[in-house]
JSON list of C-alpha atoms and ligand atoms in Angstrom, two decimals:
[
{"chain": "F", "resi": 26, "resn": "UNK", "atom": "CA", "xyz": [-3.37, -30.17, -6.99]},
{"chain": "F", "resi": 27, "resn": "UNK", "atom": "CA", "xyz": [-5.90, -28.59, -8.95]},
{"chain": "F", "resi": 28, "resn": "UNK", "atom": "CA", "xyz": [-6.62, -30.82, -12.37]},
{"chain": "F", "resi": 29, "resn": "UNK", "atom": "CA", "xyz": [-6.50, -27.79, -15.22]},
{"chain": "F", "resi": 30, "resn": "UNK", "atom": "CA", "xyz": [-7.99, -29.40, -17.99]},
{"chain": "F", "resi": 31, "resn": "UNK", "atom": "CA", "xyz": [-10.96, -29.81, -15.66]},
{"chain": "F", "resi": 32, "resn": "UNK", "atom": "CA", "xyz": [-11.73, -26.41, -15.49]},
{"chain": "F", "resi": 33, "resn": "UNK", "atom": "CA", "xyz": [-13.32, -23.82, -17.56]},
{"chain": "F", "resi": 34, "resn": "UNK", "atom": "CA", "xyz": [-13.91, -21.30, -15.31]},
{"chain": "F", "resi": 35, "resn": "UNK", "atom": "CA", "xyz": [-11.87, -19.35, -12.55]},
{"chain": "F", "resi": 36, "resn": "UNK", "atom": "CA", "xyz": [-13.87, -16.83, -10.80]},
{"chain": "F", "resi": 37, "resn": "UNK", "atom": "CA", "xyz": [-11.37, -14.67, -8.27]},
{"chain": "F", "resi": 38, "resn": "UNK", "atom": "CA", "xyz": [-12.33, -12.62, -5.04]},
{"chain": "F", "resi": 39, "resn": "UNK", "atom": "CA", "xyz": [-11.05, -8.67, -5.30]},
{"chain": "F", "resi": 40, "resn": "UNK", "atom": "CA", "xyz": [-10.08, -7.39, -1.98]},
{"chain": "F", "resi": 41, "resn": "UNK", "atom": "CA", "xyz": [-7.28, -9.53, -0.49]},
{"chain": "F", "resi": 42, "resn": "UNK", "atom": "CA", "xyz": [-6.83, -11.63, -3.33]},
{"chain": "F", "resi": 43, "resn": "UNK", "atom": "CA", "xyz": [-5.84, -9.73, -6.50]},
{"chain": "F", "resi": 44, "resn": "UNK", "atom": "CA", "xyz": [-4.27, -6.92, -4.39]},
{"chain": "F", "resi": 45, "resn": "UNK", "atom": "CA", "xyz": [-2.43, -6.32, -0.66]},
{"chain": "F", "resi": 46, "resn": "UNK", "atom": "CA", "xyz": [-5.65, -4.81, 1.09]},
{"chain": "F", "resi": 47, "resn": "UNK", "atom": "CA", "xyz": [-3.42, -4.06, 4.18]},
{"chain": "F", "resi": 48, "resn": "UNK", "atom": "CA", "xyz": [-1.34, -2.03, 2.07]},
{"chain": "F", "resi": 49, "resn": "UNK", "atom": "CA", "xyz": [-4.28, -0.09, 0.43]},
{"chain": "F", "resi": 50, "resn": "UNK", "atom": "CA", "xyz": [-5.22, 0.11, 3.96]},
{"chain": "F", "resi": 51, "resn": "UNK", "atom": "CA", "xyz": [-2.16, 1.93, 5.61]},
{"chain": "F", "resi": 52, "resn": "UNK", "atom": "CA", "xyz": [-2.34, 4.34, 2.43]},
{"chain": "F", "resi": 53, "resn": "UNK", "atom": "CA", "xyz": [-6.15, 5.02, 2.65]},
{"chain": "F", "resi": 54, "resn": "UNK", "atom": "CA", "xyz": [-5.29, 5.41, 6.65]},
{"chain": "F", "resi": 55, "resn": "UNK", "atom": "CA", "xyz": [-2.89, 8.23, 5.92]},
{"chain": "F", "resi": 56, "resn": "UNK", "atom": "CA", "xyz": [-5.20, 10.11, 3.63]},
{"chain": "F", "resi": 57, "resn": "UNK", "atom": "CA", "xyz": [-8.18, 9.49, 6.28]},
{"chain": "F", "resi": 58, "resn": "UNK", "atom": "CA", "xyz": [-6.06, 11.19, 9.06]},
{"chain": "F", "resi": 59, "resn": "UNK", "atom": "CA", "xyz": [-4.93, 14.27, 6.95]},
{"chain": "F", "resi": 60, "resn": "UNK", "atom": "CA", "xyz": [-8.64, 14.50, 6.05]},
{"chain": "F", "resi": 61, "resn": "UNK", "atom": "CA", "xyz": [-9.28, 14.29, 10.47]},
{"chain": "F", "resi": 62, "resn": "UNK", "atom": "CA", "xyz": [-7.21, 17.41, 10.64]},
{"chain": "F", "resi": 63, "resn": "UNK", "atom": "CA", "xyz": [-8.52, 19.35, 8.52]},
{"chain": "F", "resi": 64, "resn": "UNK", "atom": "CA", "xyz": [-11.67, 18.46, 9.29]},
{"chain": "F", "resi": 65, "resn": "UNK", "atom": "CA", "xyz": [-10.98, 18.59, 13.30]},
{"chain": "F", "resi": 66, "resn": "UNK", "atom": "CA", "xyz": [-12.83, 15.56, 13.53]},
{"chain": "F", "resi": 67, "resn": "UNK", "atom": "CA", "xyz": [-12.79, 11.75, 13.15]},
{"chain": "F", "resi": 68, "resn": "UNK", "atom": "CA", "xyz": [-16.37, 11.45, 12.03]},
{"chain": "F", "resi": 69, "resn": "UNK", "atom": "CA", "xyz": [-15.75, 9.58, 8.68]},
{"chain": "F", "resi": 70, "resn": "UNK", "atom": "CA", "xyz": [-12.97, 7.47, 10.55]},
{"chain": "F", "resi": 71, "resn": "UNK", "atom": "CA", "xyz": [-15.16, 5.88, 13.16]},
{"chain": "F", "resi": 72, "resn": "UNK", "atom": "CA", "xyz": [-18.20, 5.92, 10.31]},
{"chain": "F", "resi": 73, "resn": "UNK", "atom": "CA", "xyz": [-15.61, 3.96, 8.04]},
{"chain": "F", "resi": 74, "resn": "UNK", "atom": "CA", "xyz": [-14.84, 1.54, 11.09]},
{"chain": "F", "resi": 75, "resn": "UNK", "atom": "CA", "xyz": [-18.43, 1.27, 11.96]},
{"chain": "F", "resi": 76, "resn": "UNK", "atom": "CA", "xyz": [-19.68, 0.24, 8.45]},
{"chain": "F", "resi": 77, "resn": "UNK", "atom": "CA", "xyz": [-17.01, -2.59, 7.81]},
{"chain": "F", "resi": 78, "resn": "UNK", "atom": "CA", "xyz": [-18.17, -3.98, 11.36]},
{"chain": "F", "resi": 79, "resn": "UNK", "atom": "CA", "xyz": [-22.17, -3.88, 10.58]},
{"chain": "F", "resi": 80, "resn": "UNK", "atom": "CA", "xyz": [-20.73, -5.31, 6.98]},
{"chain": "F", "resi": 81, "resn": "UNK", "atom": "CA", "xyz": [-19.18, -8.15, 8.27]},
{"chain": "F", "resi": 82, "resn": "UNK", "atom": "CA", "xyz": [-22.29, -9.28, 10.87]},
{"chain": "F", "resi": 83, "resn": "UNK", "atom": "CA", "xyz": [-24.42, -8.97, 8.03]},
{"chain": "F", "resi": 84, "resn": "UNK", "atom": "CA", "xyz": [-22.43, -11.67, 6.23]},
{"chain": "F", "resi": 85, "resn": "UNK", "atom": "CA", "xyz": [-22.10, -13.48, 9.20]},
{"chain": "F", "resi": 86, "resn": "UNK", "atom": "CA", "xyz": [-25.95, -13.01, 9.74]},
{"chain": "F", "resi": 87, "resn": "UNK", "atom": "CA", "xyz": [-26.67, -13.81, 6.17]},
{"chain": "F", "resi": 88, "resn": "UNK", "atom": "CA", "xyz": [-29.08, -10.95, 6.42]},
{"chain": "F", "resi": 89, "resn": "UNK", "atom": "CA", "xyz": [-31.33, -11.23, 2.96]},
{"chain": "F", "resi": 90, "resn": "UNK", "atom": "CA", "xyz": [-31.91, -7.36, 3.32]},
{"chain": "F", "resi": 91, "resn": "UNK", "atom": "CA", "xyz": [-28.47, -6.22, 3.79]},
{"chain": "F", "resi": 92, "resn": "UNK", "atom": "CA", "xyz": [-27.96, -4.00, 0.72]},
{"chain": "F", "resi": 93, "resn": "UNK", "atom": "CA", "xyz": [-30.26, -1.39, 3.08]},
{"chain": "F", "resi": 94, "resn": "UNK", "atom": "CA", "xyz": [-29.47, -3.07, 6.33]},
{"chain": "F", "resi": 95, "resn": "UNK", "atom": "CA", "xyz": [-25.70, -1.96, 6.11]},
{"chain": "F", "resi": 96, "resn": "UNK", "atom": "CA", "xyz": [-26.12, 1.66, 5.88]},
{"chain": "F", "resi": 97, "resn": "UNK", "atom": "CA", "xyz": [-29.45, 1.68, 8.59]},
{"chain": "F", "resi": 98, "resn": "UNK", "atom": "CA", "xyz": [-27.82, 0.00, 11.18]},
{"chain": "F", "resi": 99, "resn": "UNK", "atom": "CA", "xyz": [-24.65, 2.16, 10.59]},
{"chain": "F", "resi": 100, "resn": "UNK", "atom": "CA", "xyz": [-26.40, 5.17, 10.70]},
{"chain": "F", "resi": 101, "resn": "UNK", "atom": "CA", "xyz": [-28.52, 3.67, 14.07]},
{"chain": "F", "resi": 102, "resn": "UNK", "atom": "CA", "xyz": [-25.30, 3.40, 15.58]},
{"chain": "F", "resi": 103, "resn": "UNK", "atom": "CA", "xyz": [-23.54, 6.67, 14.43]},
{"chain": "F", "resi": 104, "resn": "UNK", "atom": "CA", "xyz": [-26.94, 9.07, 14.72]},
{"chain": "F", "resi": 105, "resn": "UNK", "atom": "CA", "xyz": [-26.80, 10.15, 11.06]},
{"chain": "F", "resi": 106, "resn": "UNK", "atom": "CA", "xyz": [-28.57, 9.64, 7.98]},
{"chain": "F", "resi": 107, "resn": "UNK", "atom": "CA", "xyz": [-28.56, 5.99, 6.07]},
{"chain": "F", "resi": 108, "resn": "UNK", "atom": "CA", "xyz": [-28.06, 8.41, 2.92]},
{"chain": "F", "resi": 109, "resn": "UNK", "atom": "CA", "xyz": [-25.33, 9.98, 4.48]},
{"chain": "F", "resi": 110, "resn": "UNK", "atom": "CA", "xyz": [-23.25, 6.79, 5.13]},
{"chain": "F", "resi": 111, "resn": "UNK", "atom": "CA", "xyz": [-23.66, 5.68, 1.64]},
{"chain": "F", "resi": 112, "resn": "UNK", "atom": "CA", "xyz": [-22.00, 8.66, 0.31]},
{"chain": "F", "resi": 113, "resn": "UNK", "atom": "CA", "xyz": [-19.31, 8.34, 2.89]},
{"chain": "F", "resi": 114, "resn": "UNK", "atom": "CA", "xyz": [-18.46, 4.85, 2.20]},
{"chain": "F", "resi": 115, "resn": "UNK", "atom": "CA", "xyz": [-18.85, 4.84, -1.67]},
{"chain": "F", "resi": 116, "resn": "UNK", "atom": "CA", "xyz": [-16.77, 8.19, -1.90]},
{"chain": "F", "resi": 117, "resn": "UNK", "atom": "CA", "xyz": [-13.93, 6.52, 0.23]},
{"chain": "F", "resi": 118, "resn": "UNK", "atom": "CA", "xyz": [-14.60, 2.88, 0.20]},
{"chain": "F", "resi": 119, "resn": "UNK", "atom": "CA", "xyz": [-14.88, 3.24, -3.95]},
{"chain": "F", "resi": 120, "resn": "UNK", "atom": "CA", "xyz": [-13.70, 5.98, -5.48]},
{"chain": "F", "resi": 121, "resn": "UNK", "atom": "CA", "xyz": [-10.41, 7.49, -3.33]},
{"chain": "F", "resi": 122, "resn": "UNK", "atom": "CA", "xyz": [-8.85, 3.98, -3.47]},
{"chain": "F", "resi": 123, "resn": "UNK", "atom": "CA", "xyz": [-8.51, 3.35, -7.40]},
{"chain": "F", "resi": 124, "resn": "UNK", "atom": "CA", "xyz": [-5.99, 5.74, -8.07]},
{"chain": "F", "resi": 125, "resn": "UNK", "atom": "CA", "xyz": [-3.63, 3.37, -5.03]},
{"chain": "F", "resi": 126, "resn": "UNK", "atom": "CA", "xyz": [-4.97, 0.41, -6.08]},
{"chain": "F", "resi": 127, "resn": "UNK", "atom": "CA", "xyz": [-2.50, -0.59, -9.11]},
{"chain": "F", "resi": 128, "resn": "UNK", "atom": "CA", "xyz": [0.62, -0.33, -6.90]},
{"chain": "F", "resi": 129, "resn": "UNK", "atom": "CA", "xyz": [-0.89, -2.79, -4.64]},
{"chain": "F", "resi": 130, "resn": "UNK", "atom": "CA", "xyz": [-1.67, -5.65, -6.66]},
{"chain": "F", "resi": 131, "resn": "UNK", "atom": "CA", "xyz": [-0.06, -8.70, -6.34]},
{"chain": "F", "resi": 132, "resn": "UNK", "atom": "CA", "xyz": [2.84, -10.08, -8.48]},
{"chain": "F", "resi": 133, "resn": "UNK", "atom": "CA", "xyz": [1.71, -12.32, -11.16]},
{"chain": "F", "resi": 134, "resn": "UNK", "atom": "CA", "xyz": [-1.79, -11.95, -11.44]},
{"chain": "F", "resi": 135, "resn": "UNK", "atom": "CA", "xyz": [-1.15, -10.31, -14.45]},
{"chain": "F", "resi": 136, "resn": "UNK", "atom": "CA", "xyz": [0.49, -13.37, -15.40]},
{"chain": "F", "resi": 137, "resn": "UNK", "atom": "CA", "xyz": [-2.14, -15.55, -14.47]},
{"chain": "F", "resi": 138, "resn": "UNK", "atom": "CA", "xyz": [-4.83, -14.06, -15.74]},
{"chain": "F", "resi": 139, "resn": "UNK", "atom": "CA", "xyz": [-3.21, -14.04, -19.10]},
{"chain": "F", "resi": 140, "resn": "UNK", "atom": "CA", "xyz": [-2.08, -17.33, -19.13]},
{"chain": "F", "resi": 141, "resn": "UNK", "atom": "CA", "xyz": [-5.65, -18.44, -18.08]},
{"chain": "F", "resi": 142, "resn": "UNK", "atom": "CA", "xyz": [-7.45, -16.67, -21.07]},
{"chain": "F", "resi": 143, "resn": "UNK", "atom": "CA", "xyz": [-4.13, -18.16, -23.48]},
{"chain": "F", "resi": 144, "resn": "UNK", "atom": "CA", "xyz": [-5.59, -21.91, -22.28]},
{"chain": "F", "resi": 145, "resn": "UNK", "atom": "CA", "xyz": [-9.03, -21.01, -23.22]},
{"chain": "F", "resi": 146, "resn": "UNK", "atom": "CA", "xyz": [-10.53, -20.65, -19.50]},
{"chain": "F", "resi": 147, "resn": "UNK", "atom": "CA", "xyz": [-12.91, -17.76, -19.05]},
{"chain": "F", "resi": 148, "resn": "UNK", "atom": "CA", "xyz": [-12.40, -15.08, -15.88]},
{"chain": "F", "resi": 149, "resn": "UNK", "atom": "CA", "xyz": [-14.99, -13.86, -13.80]},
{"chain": "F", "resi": 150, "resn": "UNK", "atom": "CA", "xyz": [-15.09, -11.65, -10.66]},
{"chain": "F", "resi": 151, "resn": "UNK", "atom": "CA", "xyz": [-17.28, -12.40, -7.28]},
{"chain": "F", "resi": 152, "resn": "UNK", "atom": "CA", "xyz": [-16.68, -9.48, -4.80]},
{"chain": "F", "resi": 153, "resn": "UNK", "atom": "CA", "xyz": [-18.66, -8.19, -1.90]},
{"chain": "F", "resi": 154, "resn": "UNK", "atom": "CA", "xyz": [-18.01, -4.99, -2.82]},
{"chain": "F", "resi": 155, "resn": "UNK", "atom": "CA", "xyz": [-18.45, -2.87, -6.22]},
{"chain": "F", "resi": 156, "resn": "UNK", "atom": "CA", "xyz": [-15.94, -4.56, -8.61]},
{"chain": "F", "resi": 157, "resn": "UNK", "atom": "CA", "xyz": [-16.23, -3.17, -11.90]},
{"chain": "F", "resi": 158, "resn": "UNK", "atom": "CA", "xyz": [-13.58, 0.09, -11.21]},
{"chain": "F", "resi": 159, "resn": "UNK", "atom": "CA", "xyz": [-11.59, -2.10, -8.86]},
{"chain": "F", "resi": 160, "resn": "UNK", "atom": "CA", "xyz": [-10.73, -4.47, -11.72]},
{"chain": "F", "resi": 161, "resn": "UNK", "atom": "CA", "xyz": [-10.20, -1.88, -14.72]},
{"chain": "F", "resi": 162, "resn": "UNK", "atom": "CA", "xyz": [-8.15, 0.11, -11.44]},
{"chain": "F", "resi": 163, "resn": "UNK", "atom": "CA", "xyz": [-5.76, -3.23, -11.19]},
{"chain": "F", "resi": 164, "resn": "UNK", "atom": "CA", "xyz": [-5.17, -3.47, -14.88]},
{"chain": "F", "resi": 165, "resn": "UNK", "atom": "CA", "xyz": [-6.89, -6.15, -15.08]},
{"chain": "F", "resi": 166, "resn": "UNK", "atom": "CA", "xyz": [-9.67, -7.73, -17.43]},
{"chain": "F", "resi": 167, "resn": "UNK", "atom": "CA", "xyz": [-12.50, -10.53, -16.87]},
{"chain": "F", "resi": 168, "resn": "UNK", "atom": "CA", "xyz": [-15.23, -11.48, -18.50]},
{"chain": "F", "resi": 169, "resn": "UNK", "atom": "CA", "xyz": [-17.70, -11.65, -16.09]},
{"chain": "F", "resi": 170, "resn": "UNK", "atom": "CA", "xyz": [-18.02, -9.51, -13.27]},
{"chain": "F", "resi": 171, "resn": "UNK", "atom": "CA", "xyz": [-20.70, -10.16, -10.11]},
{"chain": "F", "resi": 172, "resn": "UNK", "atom": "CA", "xyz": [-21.34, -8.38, -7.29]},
{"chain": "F", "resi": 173, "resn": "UNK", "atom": "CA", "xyz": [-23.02, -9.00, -3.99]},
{"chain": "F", "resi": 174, "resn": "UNK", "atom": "CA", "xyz": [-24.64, -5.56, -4.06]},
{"chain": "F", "resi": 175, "resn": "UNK", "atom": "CA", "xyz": [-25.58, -6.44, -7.71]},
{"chain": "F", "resi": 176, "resn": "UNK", "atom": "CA", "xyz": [-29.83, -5.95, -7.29]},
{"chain": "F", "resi": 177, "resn": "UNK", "atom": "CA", "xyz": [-30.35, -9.34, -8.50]},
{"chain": "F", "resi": 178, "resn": "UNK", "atom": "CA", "xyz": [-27.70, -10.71, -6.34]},
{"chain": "F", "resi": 179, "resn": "UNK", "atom": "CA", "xyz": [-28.15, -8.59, -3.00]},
{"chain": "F", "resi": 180, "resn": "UNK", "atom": "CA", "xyz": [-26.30, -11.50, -0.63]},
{"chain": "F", "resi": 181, "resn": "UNK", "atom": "CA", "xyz": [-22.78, -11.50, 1.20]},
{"chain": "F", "resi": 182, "resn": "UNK", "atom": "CA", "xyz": [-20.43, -14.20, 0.90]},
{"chain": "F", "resi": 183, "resn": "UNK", "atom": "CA", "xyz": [-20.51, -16.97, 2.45]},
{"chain": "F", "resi": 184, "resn": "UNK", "atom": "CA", "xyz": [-24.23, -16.75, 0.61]},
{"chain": "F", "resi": 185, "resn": "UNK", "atom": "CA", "xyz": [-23.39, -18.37, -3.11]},
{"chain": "F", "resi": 186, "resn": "UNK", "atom": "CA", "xyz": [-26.03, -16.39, -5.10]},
{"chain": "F", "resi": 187, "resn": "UNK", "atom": "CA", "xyz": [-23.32, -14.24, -6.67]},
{"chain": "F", "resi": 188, "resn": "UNK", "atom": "CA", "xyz": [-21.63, -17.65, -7.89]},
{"chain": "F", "resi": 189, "resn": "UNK", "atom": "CA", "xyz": [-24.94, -19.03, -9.05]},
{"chain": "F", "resi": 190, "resn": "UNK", "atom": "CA", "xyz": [-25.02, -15.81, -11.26]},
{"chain": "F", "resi": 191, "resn": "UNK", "atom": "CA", "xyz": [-22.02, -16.35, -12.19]},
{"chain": "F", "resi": 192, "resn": "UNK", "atom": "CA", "xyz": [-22.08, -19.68, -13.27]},
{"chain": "F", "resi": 193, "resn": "UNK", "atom": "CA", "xyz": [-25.24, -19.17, -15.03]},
{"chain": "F", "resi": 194, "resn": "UNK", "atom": "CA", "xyz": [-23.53, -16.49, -17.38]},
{"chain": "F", "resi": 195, "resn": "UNK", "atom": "CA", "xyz": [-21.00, -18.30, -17.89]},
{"chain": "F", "resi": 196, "resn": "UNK", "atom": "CA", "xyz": [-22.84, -21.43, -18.98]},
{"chain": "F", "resi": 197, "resn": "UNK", "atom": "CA", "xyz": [-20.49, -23.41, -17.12]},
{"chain": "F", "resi": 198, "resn": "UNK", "atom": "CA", "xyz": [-21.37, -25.85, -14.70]},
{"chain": "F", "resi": 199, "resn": "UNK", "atom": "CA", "xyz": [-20.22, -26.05, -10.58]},
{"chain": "F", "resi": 200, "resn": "UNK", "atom": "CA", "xyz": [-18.28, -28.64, -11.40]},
{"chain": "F", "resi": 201, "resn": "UNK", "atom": "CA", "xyz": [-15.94, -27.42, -13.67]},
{"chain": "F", "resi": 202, "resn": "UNK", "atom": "CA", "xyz": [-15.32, -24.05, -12.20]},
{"chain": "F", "resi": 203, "resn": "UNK", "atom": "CA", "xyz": [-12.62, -22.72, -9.31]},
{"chain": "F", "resi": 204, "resn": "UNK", "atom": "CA", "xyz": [-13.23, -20.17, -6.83]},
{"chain": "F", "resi": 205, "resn": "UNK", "atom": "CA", "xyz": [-9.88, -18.19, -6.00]},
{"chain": "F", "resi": 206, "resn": "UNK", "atom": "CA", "xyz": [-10.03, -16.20, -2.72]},
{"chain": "F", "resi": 207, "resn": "UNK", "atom": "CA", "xyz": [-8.40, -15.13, 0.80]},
{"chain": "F", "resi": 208, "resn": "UNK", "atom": "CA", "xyz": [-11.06, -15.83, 3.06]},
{"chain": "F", "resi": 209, "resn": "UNK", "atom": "CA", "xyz": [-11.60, -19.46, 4.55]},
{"chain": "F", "resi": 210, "resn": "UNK", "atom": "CA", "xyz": [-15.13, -18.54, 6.00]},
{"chain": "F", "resi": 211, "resn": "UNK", "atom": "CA", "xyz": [-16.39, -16.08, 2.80]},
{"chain": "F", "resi": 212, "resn": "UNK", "atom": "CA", "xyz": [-14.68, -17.58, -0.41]},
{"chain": "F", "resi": 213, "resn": "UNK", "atom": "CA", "xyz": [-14.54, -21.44, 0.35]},
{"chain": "F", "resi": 214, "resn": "UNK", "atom": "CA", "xyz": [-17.48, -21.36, 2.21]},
{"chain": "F", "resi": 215, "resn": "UNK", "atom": "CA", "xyz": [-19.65, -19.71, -0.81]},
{"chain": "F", "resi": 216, "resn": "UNK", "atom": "CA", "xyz": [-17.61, -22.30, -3.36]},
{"chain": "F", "resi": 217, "resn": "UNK", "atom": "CA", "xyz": [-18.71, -25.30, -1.50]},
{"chain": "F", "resi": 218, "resn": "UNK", "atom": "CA", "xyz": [-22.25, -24.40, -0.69]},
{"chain": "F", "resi": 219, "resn": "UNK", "atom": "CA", "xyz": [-22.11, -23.92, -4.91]},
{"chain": "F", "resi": 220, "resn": "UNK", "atom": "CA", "xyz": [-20.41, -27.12, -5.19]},
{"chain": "F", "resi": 221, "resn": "UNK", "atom": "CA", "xyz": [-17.37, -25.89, -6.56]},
{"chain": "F", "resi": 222, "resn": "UNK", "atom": "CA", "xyz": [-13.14, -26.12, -6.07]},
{"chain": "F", "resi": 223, "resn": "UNK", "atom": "CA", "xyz": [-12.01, -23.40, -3.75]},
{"chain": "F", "resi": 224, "resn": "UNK", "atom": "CA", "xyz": [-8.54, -22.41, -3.41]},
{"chain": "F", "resi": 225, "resn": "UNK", "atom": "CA", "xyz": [-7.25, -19.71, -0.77]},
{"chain": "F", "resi": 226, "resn": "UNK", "atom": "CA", "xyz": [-4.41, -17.42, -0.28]},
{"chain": "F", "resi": 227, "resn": "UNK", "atom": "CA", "xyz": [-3.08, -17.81, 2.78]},
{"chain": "F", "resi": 228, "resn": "UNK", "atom": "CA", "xyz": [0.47, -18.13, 4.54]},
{"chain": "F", "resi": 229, "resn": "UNK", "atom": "CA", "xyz": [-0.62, -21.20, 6.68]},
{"chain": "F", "resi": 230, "resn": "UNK", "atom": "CA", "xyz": [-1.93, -24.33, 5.37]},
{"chain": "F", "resi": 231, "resn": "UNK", "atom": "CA", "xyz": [-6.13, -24.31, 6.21]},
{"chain": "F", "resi": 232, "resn": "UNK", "atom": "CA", "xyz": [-7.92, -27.65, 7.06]},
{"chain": "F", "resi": 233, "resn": "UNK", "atom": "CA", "xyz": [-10.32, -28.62, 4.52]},
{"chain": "F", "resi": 234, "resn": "UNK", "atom": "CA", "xyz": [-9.40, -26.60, 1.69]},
{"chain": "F", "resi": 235, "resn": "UNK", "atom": "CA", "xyz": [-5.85, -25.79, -0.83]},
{"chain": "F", "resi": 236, "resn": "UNK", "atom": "CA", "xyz": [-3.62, -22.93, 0.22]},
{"chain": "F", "resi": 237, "resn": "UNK", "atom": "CA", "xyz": [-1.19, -20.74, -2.13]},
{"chain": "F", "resi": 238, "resn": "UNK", "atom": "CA", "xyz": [0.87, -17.92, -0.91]},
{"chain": "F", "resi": 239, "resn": "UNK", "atom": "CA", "xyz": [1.92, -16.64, -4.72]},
{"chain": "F", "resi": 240, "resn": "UNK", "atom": "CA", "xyz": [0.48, -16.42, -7.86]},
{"chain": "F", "resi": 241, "resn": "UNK", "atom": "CA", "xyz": [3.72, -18.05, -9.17]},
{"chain": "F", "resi": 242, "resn": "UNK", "atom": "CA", "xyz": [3.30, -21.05, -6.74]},
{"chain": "F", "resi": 243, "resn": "UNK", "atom": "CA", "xyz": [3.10, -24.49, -8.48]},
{"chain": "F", "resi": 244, "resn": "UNK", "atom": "CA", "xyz": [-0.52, -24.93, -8.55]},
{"chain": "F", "resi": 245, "resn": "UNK", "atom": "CA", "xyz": [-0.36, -22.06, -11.07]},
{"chain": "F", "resi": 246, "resn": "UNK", "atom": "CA", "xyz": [1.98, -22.96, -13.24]},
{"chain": "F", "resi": 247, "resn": "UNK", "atom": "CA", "xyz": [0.18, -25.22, -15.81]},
{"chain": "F", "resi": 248, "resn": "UNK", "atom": "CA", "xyz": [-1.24, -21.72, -16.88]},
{"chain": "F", "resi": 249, "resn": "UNK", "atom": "CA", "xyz": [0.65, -19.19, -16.09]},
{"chain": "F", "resi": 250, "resn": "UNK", "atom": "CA", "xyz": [1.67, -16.77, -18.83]},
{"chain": "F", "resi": 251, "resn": "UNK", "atom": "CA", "xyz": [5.62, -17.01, -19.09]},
{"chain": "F", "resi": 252, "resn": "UNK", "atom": "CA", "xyz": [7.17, -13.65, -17.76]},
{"chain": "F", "resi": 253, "resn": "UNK", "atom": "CA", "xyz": [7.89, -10.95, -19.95]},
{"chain": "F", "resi": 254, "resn": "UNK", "atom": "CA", "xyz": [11.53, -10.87, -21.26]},
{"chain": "F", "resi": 255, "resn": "UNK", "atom": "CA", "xyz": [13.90, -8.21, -20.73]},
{"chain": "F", "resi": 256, "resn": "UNK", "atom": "CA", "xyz": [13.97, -5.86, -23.29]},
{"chain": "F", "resi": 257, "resn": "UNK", "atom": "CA", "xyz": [16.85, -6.17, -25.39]},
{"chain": "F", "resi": 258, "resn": "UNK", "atom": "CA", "xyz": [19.80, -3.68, -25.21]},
{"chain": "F", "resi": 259, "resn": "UNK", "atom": "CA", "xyz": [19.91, -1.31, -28.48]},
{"chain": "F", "resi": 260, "resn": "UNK", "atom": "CA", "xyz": [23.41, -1.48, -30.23]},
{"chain": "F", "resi": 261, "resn": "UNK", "atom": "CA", "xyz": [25.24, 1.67, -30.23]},
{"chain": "G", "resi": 8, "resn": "MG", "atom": "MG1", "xyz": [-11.30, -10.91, 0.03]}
]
């Protein structure tokens, strides 16, 4: 179990962890394939595709130039401009998904996050994507919010820099702080090369590191914010 009063900081993953990405998924999919017909083409489909796989060999590669790296070898692959697949991915990889993103998110985060701030721990945000609009998107607030394509962070998780930034604004050290993710081999991996707690969402139990499936679980529950009571019914 995770000892509370040891902590000061909780620093949370986006994508998979404060909302259902499959879901956000299946509704991005349906706009993406209305967009295919009226396009006549699956261009921004297979560029889509293509990105998230160069993405995810650059974090296994731990490439230190991958904030270029991801849309030149994308555009290598596809024949089009690196230029090009930045506009492609930001306009549907950042901005179409905000509006779906608030349905999505996961019960009792809201909860959580409330109850953490009531006990006096501080929030912060460690995403491999652009997190800013995501978080204000999910309702959500934290105080400190670091990005791997941040300039002066410019590494993919498993990589820690992005907690080392974190922890340095925070003023809090490895020690006392708790990564909260979904990914065994991105989240845990980055807390433990930064010396700190990880825990991960996840439906199975994982060797070597603590598993929740809800934010209401009991490792939560020393600070989670109680639920909000019914309204009460106005006399007639
Ligand atoms: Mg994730």
């Amino acid at each position: 179990m995770v000892d509370w009063g040891r902590i000061d900081l909780v620093v949370f993953d986006v994508d998979g962890t404060l909302y259902a990405q499959q879901r956000l998924r299946r509704a991005m999919l349906l706009q993406l394939l209305a967009d295919a017909v009226r396009c006549r083409s699956l261009r921004t489909l297979r560029l889509l595709r293509t990105f998230r796989h160069v993405r995810e060999a650059l974090g296994d590669e731990e490439a230190t130039e991958f904030l270029a790296l991801q849309y030149q070898r994308t555009g290598e692959r596809l024949g089009c401009e690196p230029a090009h697949v930045r506009a492609v991915t930001e306009d549907w990889m950042e901005r179409r998904p905000l509006p779906l993103l608030a349905a999505c998110r996961y019960a009792h985060v809201d909860r959580l996050f409330a109850g953490l701030r009531l006990s006096g721990k501080r929030i912060a945000i460690f995403s491999d994507h652009p997190a800013r609009a995501k978080v204000e998107a999910l309702g959500l607030h934290a105080d400190i919010v670091v990005s791997a394509t941040d300039a002066d962070v410019a590494r993919l998780k498993p990589d820690p820099a992005g907690l080392h930034k974190v922890l340095a604004e925070a003023g809090v050290p490895a020690t006392r702080a708790l990564m909260v993710g979904d990914r065994m081999d991105r989240d845990a991996a980055a807390a433990h090369r930064a010396g700190m707690l990880a825990l991960i969402r996840s439906r199975k139990p994982l060797a070597g590191v603590q598993t929740f499936r809800r934010y209401d679980d009991p490792v939560f529950q020393p600070v989670l914010a109680p639920a909000p009571a019914f309204a009460p019914q106005v006399a007639r």
